[in-house]
XYZ file of N, CA, C and O in Angstrom:
616
model
N 4.197 18.310 24.201
C 3.240 17.791 23.249
C 3.509 18.299 21.828
O 2.826 17.903 20.907
N 4.501 19.157 21.660
C 4.817 19.660 20.328
C 5.445 18.591 19.452
O 5.371 18.665 18.241
N 6.081 17.601 20.055
C 6.744 16.556 19.283
C 5.807 15.463 18.799
O 6.223 14.546 18.105
N 4.539 15.532 19.145
C 3.572 14.508 18.761
C 2.916 14.895 17.447
O 2.466 16.022 17.277
N 2.873 13.973 16.538
C 2.233 14.226 15.241
C 0.728 13.983 15.387
O 0.218 12.912 15.083
N 0.019 14.977 15.858
C -1.401 14.835 16.145
C -2.227 14.565 14.899
O -3.242 13.866 14.966
N -1.821 15.105 13.759
C -2.576 14.858 12.522
C -2.632 13.376 12.208
O -3.680 12.844 11.840
N -1.513 12.683 12.360
C -1.474 11.246 12.083
C -2.321 10.497 13.102
O -3.083 9.584 12.746
N -2.219 10.868 14.364
C -3.000 10.193 15.406
C -4.489 10.374 15.167
O -5.269 9.415 15.224
N -4.935 11.588 14.864
C -6.358 11.834 14.613
C -6.836 11.099 13.361
O -7.957 10.602 13.306
N -5.967 11.033 12.359
C -6.336 10.317 11.137
C -6.565 8.834 11.441
O -7.538 8.238 10.985
N -5.682 8.235 12.226
C -5.831 6.828 12.576
C -7.060 6.597 13.447
O -7.765 5.593 13.285
N -7.326 7.503 14.356
C -8.511 7.381 15.204
C -9.777 7.455 14.357
O -10.716 6.684 14.547
N -9.807 8.347 13.388
C -10.989 8.496 12.532
C -11.150 7.336 11.572
O -12.271 6.994 11.173
N -10.058 6.697 11.212
C -10.106 5.596 10.256
C -10.778 4.362 10.851
O -11.467 3.625 10.155
N -10.590 4.129 12.136
C -11.138 2.937 12.792
C -12.645 2.770 12.617
O -13.101 1.739 12.100
N -13.469 3.738 13.030
C -14.917 3.580 12.870
C -15.372 3.493 11.408
O -16.303 2.752 11.082
N -14.713 4.230 10.525
C -15.073 4.182 9.106
C -14.796 2.787 8.546
O -15.620 2.204 7.838
N -13.647 2.237 8.890
C -13.300 0.900 8.430
C -14.251 -0.138 9.000
O -14.686 -1.048 8.294
N -14.571 -0.006 10.282
C -15.504 -0.947 10.910
C -16.867 -0.906 10.218
O -17.479 -1.949 9.975
N -17.317 0.297 9.887
C -18.605 0.418 9.186
C -18.531 -0.198 7.798
O -19.468 -0.866 7.350
N -17.408 0.009 7.104
C -17.257 -0.571 5.765
C -17.222 -2.090 5.821
O -17.751 -2.758 4.945
N -16.578 -2.654 6.840
C -16.416 -4.096 6.922
C -17.614 -4.798 7.538
O -17.675 -6.022 7.515
N -18.553 -4.059 8.060
C -19.748 -4.656 8.657
C -20.566 -5.370 7.584
O -20.813 -4.835 6.501
N -20.988 -6.576 7.902
C -21.803 -7.341 6.954
C -23.141 -6.637 6.704
O -23.725 -6.766 5.624
N -23.618 -5.884 7.687
C -24.887 -5.175 7.541
C -24.824 -4.077 6.481
O -25.810 -3.807 5.807
N -23.654 -3.449 6.336
C -23.544 -2.368 5.353
C -23.447 -2.906 3.933
O -23.892 -2.258 2.992
N -22.824 -4.060 3.757
C -22.694 -4.662 2.435
C -21.685 -3.974 1.532
O -21.582 -4.291 0.348
N -20.917 -3.045 2.083
C -19.975 -2.278 1.260
C -18.868 -3.178 0.727
O -18.551 -3.146 -0.466
N -18.272 -3.982 1.595
C -17.174 -4.844 1.169
C -17.677 -5.879 0.162
O -17.017 -6.125 -0.858
N -18.830 -6.471 0.415
C -19.373 -7.468 -0.528
C -19.629 -6.841 -1.889
O -19.319 -7.435 -2.929
N -20.163 -5.631 -1.902
C -20.408 -4.932 -3.156
C -19.091 -4.601 -3.856
O -18.967 -4.769 -5.070
N -18.109 -4.162 -3.075
C -16.808 -3.824 -3.637
C -16.145 -5.063 -4.245
O -15.620 -5.003 -5.360
N -16.195 -6.183 -3.532
C -15.587 -7.420 -4.032
C -16.293 -7.881 -5.305
O -15.648 -8.284 -6.278
N -17.622 -7.796 -5.348
C -18.369 -8.181 -6.550
C -17.993 -7.313 -7.741
O -17.769 -7.816 -8.846
N -17.927 -6.015 -7.510
C -17.595 -5.097 -8.597
C -16.156 -5.313 -9.075
O -15.897 -5.344 -10.285
N -15.230 -5.485 -8.139
C -13.833 -5.692 -8.517
C -13.632 -7.027 -9.227
O -12.876 -7.122 -10.187
N -14.330 -8.062 -8.769
C -14.222 -9.374 -9.412
C -14.766 -9.304 -10.836
O -14.174 -9.865 -11.761
N -15.875 -8.594 -11.024
C -16.433 -8.439 -12.368
C -15.471 -7.638 -13.259
O -15.276 -7.971 -14.427
N -14.862 -6.604 -12.700
C -13.953 -5.760 -13.475
C -12.683 -6.515 -13.883
O -12.225 -6.416 -15.009
N -12.124 -7.271 -12.941
C -10.881 -7.989 -13.194
C -11.110 -9.437 -13.594
O -10.153 -10.215 -13.680
N -12.348 -9.820 -13.866
C -12.728 -11.208 -14.091
C -11.951 -11.961 -15.152
O -11.718 -13.156 -15.014
N -11.535 -11.317 -16.215
C -10.820 -11.999 -17.300
C -9.299 -11.944 -17.132
O -8.576 -12.385 -18.016
N -8.855 -11.415 -16.029
C -7.422 -11.230 -15.814
C -6.854 -12.434 -15.060
O -7.493 -12.970 -14.167
N -5.673 -12.837 -15.425
C -5.002 -13.909 -14.703
C -4.530 -13.418 -13.344
O -4.328 -12.215 -13.142
N -4.330 -14.335 -12.403
C -3.939 -13.910 -11.052
C -2.582 -13.196 -10.992
O -2.431 -12.237 -10.238
N -1.625 -13.624 -11.781
C -0.313 -12.963 -11.760
C -0.421 -11.537 -12.279
O 0.126 -10.601 -11.679
N -1.150 -11.349 -13.360
C -1.356 -10.000 -13.900
C -2.105 -9.146 -12.886
O -1.765 -7.971 -12.686
N -3.100 -9.719 -12.234
C -3.864 -9.000 -11.216
C -2.949 -8.543 -10.083
O -3.012 -7.388 -9.652
N -2.108 -9.435 -9.602
C -1.210 -9.100 -8.495
C -0.247 -7.985 -8.909
O -0.060 -7.005 -8.177
N 0.346 -8.110 -10.090
C 1.287 -7.084 -10.553
C 0.600 -5.746 -10.808
O 1.135 -4.689 -10.456
N -0.585 -5.774 -11.412
C -1.305 -4.539 -11.714
C -1.784 -3.840 -10.447
O -1.584 -2.637 -10.285
N -2.410 -4.597 -9.547
C -2.893 -3.955 -8.317
C -1.723 -3.493 -7.454
O -1.825 -2.472 -6.779
N -0.608 -4.222 -7.490
C 0.575 -3.767 -6.770
C 1.066 -2.430 -7.292
O 1.413 -1.539 -6.521
N 1.074 -2.297 -8.608
C 1.503 -1.043 -9.216
C 0.533 0.092 -8.877
O 0.940 1.166 -8.435
N -0.762 -0.155 -9.060
C -1.762 0.897 -8.824
C -1.823 1.282 -7.347
O -1.768 2.472 -7.002
N -1.929 0.286 -6.451
C -2.000 0.606 -5.025
C -0.670 1.165 -4.522
O -0.646 2.051 -3.671
N 0.439 0.649 -5.066
C 1.748 1.154 -4.671
C 1.945 2.614 -5.050
O 2.492 3.402 -4.278
N 1.481 2.979 -6.245
C 1.577 4.381 -6.653
C 0.568 5.251 -5.902
O 0.861 6.406 -5.569
N -0.604 4.696 -5.633
C -1.615 5.456 -4.879
C -1.116 5.764 -3.476
O -1.314 6.871 -2.965
N -0.456 4.807 -2.864
C 0.023 5.035 -1.503
C 1.184 6.019 -1.451
O 1.571 6.462 -0.370
N 1.726 6.383 -2.592
C 2.758 7.417 -2.616
C 2.175 8.810 -2.397
O 2.904 9.735 -2.035
N 0.873 8.958 -2.620
C 0.240 10.274 -2.449
C -0.860 10.264 -1.392
O -1.415 11.301 -1.080
N -1.200 9.093 -0.869
C -2.133 8.993 0.251
C -1.449 8.178 1.330
O -0.526 7.423 1.057
N -1.877 8.295 2.539
C -1.188 7.612 3.636
C -1.299 6.098 3.502
O -2.380 5.558 3.273
N -0.180 5.415 3.615
C -0.129 3.972 3.373
C -0.993 3.169 4.321
O -1.525 2.128 3.944
N -1.187 3.619 5.539
C -2.018 2.880 6.492
C -3.476 2.872 6.036
O -4.164 1.858 6.145
N -3.936 3.986 5.495
C -5.321 4.070 5.021
C -5.552 3.082 3.878
O -6.561 2.364 3.850
N -4.634 3.024 2.932
C -4.753 2.074 1.816
C -4.837 0.652 2.345
O -5.677 -0.144 1.921
N -3.963 0.318 3.282
C -3.931 -1.044 3.820
C -5.223 -1.378 4.565
O -5.800 -2.447 4.362
N -5.688 -0.478 5.403
C -6.872 -0.754 6.209
C -8.111 -0.915 5.340
O -8.911 -1.822 5.534
N -8.269 -0.055 4.374
C -9.507 -0.025 3.596
C -9.507 -1.021 2.431
O -10.514 -1.682 2.177
N -8.399 -1.173 1.726
C -8.426 -1.912 0.464
C -7.796 -3.304 0.473
O -8.073 -4.102 -0.417
N -6.950 -3.610 1.435
C -6.249 -4.893 1.386
C -7.213 -6.082 1.473
O -7.053 -7.059 0.749
N -8.170 -6.033 2.353
C -9.120 -7.150 2.496
C -9.891 -7.440 1.224
O -9.885 -8.584 0.728
N -10.569 -6.444 0.647
C -11.327 -6.703 -0.581
C -10.459 -7.162 -1.752
O -10.828 -8.083 -2.480
N -9.289 -6.554 -1.924
C -8.440 -6.949 -3.051
C -7.861 -8.350 -2.866
O -7.718 -9.092 -3.833
N -7.531 -8.736 -1.643
C -7.050 -10.103 -1.402
C -8.153 -11.112 -1.699
O -7.893 -12.188 -2.250
N -9.385 -10.772 -1.382
C -10.524 -11.643 -1.690
C -10.701 -11.785 -3.192
O -10.945 -12.887 -3.698
N -10.574 -10.684 -3.921
C -10.682 -10.738 -5.388
C -9.567 -11.604 -5.956
O -9.795 -12.406 -6.871
N -8.368 -11.490 -5.413
C -7.246 -12.309 -5.866
C -7.583 -13.795 -5.706
O -7.361 -14.594 -6.618
N -8.152 -14.155 -4.561
C -8.544 -15.552 -4.335
C -9.644 -15.962 -5.307
O -9.630 -17.087 -5.830
N -10.598 -15.075 -5.567
C -11.678 -15.373 -6.519
C -11.145 -15.611 -7.930
O -11.739 -16.360 -8.701
N -10.019 -14.969 -8.260
C -9.416 -15.142 -9.589
C -8.494 -16.362 -9.648
O -7.902 -16.638 -10.683
N -8.363 -17.073 -8.547
C -7.514 -18.257 -8.514
C -6.096 -17.982 -8.074
O -5.233 -18.855 -8.159
N -5.835 -16.782 -7.602
C -4.502 -16.426 -7.149
C -4.307 -16.728 -5.681
O -5.249 -17.070 -4.965
N -3.098 -16.593 -5.228
C -2.763 -16.821 -3.834
C -2.877 -15.493 -3.091
O -2.070 -14.588 -3.317
N -3.857 -15.346 -2.195
C -4.026 -14.068 -1.505
C -2.851 -13.725 -0.591
O -2.612 -12.547 -0.316
N -2.094 -14.733 -0.139
C -0.933 -14.447 0.697
C 0.159 -13.788 -0.142
O 0.790 -12.818 0.293
N 0.377 -14.294 -1.354
C 1.342 -13.665 -2.265
C 0.878 -12.237 -2.571
O 1.672 -11.299 -2.567
N -0.422 -12.069 -2.855
C -0.962 -10.731 -3.121
C -0.686 -9.813 -1.942
O -0.200 -8.689 -2.107
N -1.008 -10.301 -0.741
C -0.819 -9.479 0.458
C 0.647 -9.108 0.645
O 0.969 -7.943 0.889
N 1.542 -10.079 0.566
C 2.959 -9.801 0.793
C 3.509 -8.813 -0.240
O 4.265 -7.902 0.110
N 3.119 -8.984 -1.501
C 3.576 -8.074 -2.552
C 3.107 -6.648 -2.260
O 3.893 -5.695 -2.289
N 1.835 -6.510 -1.956
C 1.293 -5.181 -1.699
C 1.767 -4.607 -0.372
O 1.932 -3.394 -0.232
N 1.999 -5.460 0.608
C 2.532 -4.989 1.887
C 3.923 -4.384 1.689
O 4.220 -3.301 2.201
N 4.771 -5.080 0.944
C 6.126 -4.579 0.685
C 6.062 -3.235 -0.034
O 6.754 -2.281 0.336
N 5.193 -3.140 -1.050
C 5.080 -1.877 -1.791
C 4.456 -0.786 -0.934
O 4.829 0.384 -1.035
N 3.515 -1.157 -0.090
C 2.867 -0.204 0.790
C 3.866 0.371 1.795
O 3.843 1.562 2.092
N 4.752 -0.469 2.282
C 5.754 -0.008 3.244
C 6.880 0.769 2.568
O 7.655 1.442 3.241
N 6.961 0.700 1.244
C 7.969 1.459 0.503
C 7.467 2.857 0.159
O 8.088 3.556 -0.636
N 6.373 3.278 0.747
C 5.771 4.570 0.422
C 6.570 5.709 1.046
O 6.510 5.933 2.247
N 7.306 6.403 0.216
C 8.057 7.560 0.717
C 8.334 8.578 -0.394
O 9.249 9.380 -0.294
N 7.522 8.550 -1.455
C 7.747 9.444 -2.586
C 7.250 10.867 -2.321
O 7.747 11.818 -2.919
N 6.274 11.012 -1.423
C 5.749 12.333 -1.071
C 5.600 12.398 0.449
O 5.562 11.370 1.115
N 5.475 13.592 1.016
C 5.330 13.700 2.472
C 4.061 13.021 3.000
O 4.024 12.584 4.139
N 3.043 12.898 2.181
C 1.780 12.311 2.624
C 1.779 10.787 2.593
O 0.838 10.158 3.060
N 2.813 10.174 2.056
C 2.820 8.733 1.830
C 2.861 7.911 3.110
O 2.223 6.867 3.201
N 3.626 8.342 4.092
C 3.773 7.569 5.326
C 4.368 8.458 6.407
O 4.838 9.563 6.130
N 4.353 7.942 7.624
C 4.965 8.697 8.720
C 6.469 8.853 8.478
O 7.046 9.912 8.740
N 7.096 7.802 7.949
C 8.524 7.861 7.630
C 8.814 8.963 6.614
O 9.749 9.747 6.772
N 8.010 9.027 5.558
C 8.269 10.039 4.529
C 8.001 11.447 5.048
O 8.685 12.394 4.654
N 7.026 11.589 5.930
C 6.776 12.906 6.516
C 8.006 13.383 7.295
O 8.404 14.546 7.193
N 8.616 12.463 8.041
C 9.837 12.813 8.776
C 10.980 13.125 7.824
O 11.761 14.052 8.045
N 11.087 12.342 6.754
C 12.150 12.541 5.780
C 12.034 13.914 5.114
O 13.008 14.665 5.032
N 10.832 14.255 4.672
C 10.624 15.536 3.989
C 10.729 16.721 4.952
O 11.084 17.824 4.551
N 10.399 16.496 6.224
C 10.460 17.590 7.197
C 11.893 17.940 7.587
O 12.151 19.032 8.077
N 12.809 17.044 7.340
C 14.198 17.247 7.725
C 14.959 17.999 6.627
O 15.930 17.504 6.071
N 14.523 19.205 6.325
C 15.113 19.978 5.218
C 16.509 20.486 5.537
O 17.226 20.904 4.635
N 16.893 20.429 6.787
C 18.237 20.868 7.150
C 19.289 19.905 6.600
O 20.378 20.323 6.216
N 18.966 18.621 6.542
C 19.922 17.611 6.095
C 19.626 17.060 4.710
O 20.528 16.610 4.014
N 18.354 17.057 4.328
C 17.967 16.425 3.064
C 17.102 17.401 2.271
O 16.118 17.931 2.790
N 17.447 17.619 1.012
C 16.640 18.482 0.156
C 15.411 17.706 -0.336
O 15.485 16.498 -0.572
N 14.308 18.416 -0.511
C 13.074 17.754 -0.947
C 13.234 17.071 -2.301
O 12.661 16.007 -2.530
N 14.007 17.659 -3.202
C 14.237 17.037 -4.509
C 14.875 15.656 -4.332
O 14.504 14.696 -5.015
N 15.802 15.550 -3.408
C 16.442 14.261 -3.126
C 15.440 13.269 -2.557
O 15.501 12.075 -2.852
N 14.526 13.763 -1.740
C 13.497 12.891 -1.162
C 12.594 12.323 -2.248
O 12.266 11.124 -2.236
N 12.166 13.177 -3.184
C 11.315 12.705 -4.285
C 12.043 11.653 -5.125
O 11.486 10.621 -5.486
N 13.297 11.925 -5.427
C 14.095 10.986 -6.215
C 14.287 9.670 -5.461
O 14.106 8.586 -6.023
N 14.634 9.754 -4.192
C 14.798 8.556 -3.370
C 13.507 7.743 -3.343
O 13.525 6.523 -3.497
N 12.375 8.418 -3.151
C 11.086 7.723 -3.090
C 10.763 6.984 -4.375
O 10.292 5.845 -4.350
N 11.029 7.616 -5.511
C 10.750 6.976 -6.801
C 11.653 5.767 -7.033
O 11.188 4.693 -7.411
N 12.942 5.940 -6.777
C 13.885 4.835 -6.965
C 13.588 3.702 -5.980
O 13.613 2.522 -6.350
N 13.277 4.056 -4.743
C 12.967 3.044 -3.724
C 11.743 2.225 -4.116
O 11.713 1.011 -3.947
N 10.717 2.874 -4.662
C 9.516 2.152 -5.089
C 9.847 1.188 -6.234
O 9.422 0.031 -6.223
N 10.597 1.647 -7.209
C 10.955 0.792 -8.359
C 11.762 -0.424 -7.897
O 11.493 -1.556 -8.304
N 12.743 -0.196 -7.028
C 13.558 -1.306 -6.514
C 12.681 -2.307 -5.760
O 12.783 -3.520 -5.965
N 11.802 -1.800 -4.900
C 10.924 -2.685 -4.132
C 9.980 -3.462 -5.027
O 9.722 -4.643 -4.781
N 9.458 -2.820 -6.060
C 8.532 -3.492 -6.978
C 9.235 -4.663 -7.676
O 8.721 -5.776 -7.714
N 10.417 -4.416 -8.190
C 11.146 -5.454 -8.927
C 11.581 -6.591 -8.000
O 11.348 -7.768 -8.294
N 12.190 -6.252 -6.881
C 12.677 -7.281 -5.954
C 11.519 -8.098 -5.395
O 11.589 -9.333 -5.328
N 10.434 -7.433 -4.982
C 9.286 -8.161 -4.431
C 8.668 -9.074 -5.477
O 8.309 -10.227 -5.168
N 8.533 -8.605 -6.704
C 7.951 -9.440 -7.763
C 8.810 -10.672 -8.022
O 8.297 -11.793 -8.093
N 10.096 -10.465 -8.145
C 10.990 -11.598 -8.425
C 10.956 -12.604 -7.274
O 10.798 -13.807 -7.495
N 11.101 -12.116 -6.050
C 11.139 -13.027 -4.907
C 9.808 -13.738 -4.670
O 9.776 -14.945 -4.438
N 8.720 -12.997 -4.721
C 7.431 -13.605 -4.402
C 6.937 -14.566 -5.468
O 6.290 -15.561 -5.151
N 7.261 -14.291 -6.726
C 6.787 -15.201 -7.781
C 7.723 -16.365 -8.018
O 7.379 -17.282 -8.751
N 8.888 -16.338 -7.419
C 9.789 -17.487 -7.542
C 9.819 -18.262 -6.224
O 9.318 -19.367 -6.129
N 10.358 -17.650 -5.198
C 10.512 -18.309 -3.904
C 9.207 -18.298 -3.098
O 8.930 -19.237 -2.340
N 8.392 -17.272 -3.280
C 7.160 -17.148 -2.509
C 6.220 -18.332 -2.685
O 5.541 -18.735 -1.738
N 6.161 -18.875 -3.877
C 5.298 -20.015 -4.117
C 5.677 -21.248 -3.304
O 4.838 -22.086 -2.983
N 6.937 -21.343 -2.937
C 7.400 -22.469 -2.112
C 6.880 -22.345 -0.686
O 6.451 -23.328 -0.093
N 6.915 -21.120 -0.143
C 6.538 -20.905 1.241
C 5.060 -20.658 1.454
O 4.536 -20.928 2.523
N 4.393 -20.133 0.451
C 2.986 -19.782 0.616
C 2.152 -20.632 -0.292
O 1.195 -20.367 -0.827
């Protein structure tokens, strides 16, 4: 049982009920969040919204676990994107790609935790550099592909 990452498992187990409570129509949390976000981003165009939220959520997931960001925030932000006239599928795909590119810090994802823990083969400085470059590459490639070819498929 030493090879099992219990911290990640317990975090995922704890996230389920919290997310369910947030998404419950009775709590009104998601509806309130969507209203507040729509009011905040109301004058923004959908493309700017997608690029800005991709940058903010993508950088946030570099220091918090990417699964938590996806579970808690993807639904409300995709709804706001649709409210602004944007394509929520493009929003989702852009943010999904950036979310999966989370490896700038050990807390970013299970992959990055393994990468940073392997100090025998990889120095932590190299991991930080790799994570930053990987995020920038993913941001540029995803933006170019999704805003050009993505509109054809979605």
